[in-house]
Coordinates of C-alpha atoms in Angstrom, one line a residue:
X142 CA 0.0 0.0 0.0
X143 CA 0.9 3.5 -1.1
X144 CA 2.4 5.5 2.2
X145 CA 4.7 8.7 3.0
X146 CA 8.0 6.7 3.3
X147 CA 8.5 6.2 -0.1
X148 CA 9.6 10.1 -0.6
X149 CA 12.2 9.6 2.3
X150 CA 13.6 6.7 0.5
X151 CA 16.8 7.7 -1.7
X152 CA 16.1 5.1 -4.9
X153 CA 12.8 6.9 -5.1
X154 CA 14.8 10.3 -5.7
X155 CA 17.5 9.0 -7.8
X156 CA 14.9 7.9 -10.1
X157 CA 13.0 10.5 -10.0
X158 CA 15.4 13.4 -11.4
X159 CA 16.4 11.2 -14.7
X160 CA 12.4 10.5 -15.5
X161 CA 11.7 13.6 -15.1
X162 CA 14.4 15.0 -17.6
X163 CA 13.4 12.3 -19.6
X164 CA 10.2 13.0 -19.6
X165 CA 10.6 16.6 -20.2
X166 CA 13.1 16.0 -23.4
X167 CA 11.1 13.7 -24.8
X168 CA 8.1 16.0 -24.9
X169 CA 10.3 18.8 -26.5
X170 CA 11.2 17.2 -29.0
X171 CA 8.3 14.8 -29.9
X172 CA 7.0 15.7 -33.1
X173 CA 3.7 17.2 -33.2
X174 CA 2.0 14.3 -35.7
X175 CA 2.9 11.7 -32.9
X176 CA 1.1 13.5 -30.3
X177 CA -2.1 14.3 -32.0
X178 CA -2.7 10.5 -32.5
X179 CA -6.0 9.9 -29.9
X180 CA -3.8 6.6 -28.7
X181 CA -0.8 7.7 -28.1
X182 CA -1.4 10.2 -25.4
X183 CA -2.4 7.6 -23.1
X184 CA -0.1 5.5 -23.9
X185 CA 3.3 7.9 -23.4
X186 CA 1.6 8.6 -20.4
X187 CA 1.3 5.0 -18.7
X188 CA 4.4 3.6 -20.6
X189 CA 6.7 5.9 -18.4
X190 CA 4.7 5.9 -14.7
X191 CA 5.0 2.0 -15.5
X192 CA 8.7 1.7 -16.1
X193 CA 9.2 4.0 -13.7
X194 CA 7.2 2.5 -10.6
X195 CA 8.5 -1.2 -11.5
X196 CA 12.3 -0.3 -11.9
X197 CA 11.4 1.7 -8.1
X198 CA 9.7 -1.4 -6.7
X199 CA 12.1 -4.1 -8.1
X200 CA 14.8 -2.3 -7.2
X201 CA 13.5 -2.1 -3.4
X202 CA 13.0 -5.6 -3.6
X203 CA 16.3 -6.9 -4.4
X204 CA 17.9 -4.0 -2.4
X205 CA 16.0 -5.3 0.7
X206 CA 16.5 -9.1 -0.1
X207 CA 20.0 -8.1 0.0
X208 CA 19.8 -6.4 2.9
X209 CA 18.1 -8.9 4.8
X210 CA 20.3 -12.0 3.8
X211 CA 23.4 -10.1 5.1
X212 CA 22.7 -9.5 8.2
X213 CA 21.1 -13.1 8.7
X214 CA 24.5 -14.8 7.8
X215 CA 26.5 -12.2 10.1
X216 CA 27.6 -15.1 12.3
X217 CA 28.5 -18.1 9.9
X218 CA 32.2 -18.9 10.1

């Protein structure tokens, strides 16, 4: 479920800035015929929120499993 500590956590902001500059290129320098397509709006506007909330979530995932499995074999000689 959605809560507050995802803006404390640092991958959240490190993928933030690069979306949003992508994001902001790409919509400079779109052409103009691409965009008035009725299907492609929605779609250059769920493609991105997509990549970008799966990369954030799969990268919390592993970073976490990782996390978790080294402090649980601290004490193995």
């Amino acid at each position: 479920m959605w809560s507050f500590s995802t803006f404390k956590d640092k991958r959240y902001w490190i993928l933030l800035i690069p979306a949003i500059i992508i994001l902001v290129l790409f919509a400079v320098f779109t052409p103009d015929y691409i965009l008035e397509k009725s299907y492609v709006a929605p779609l250059l506007m769920l493609i991105p929120a997509a990549l970008f909330w799966s990369t954030y979530h799969l990268w919390k995932y592993f970073g976490d499993k990782k996390k978790s499995t080294n402090t649980g074999n601290s004490c193995d000689l």
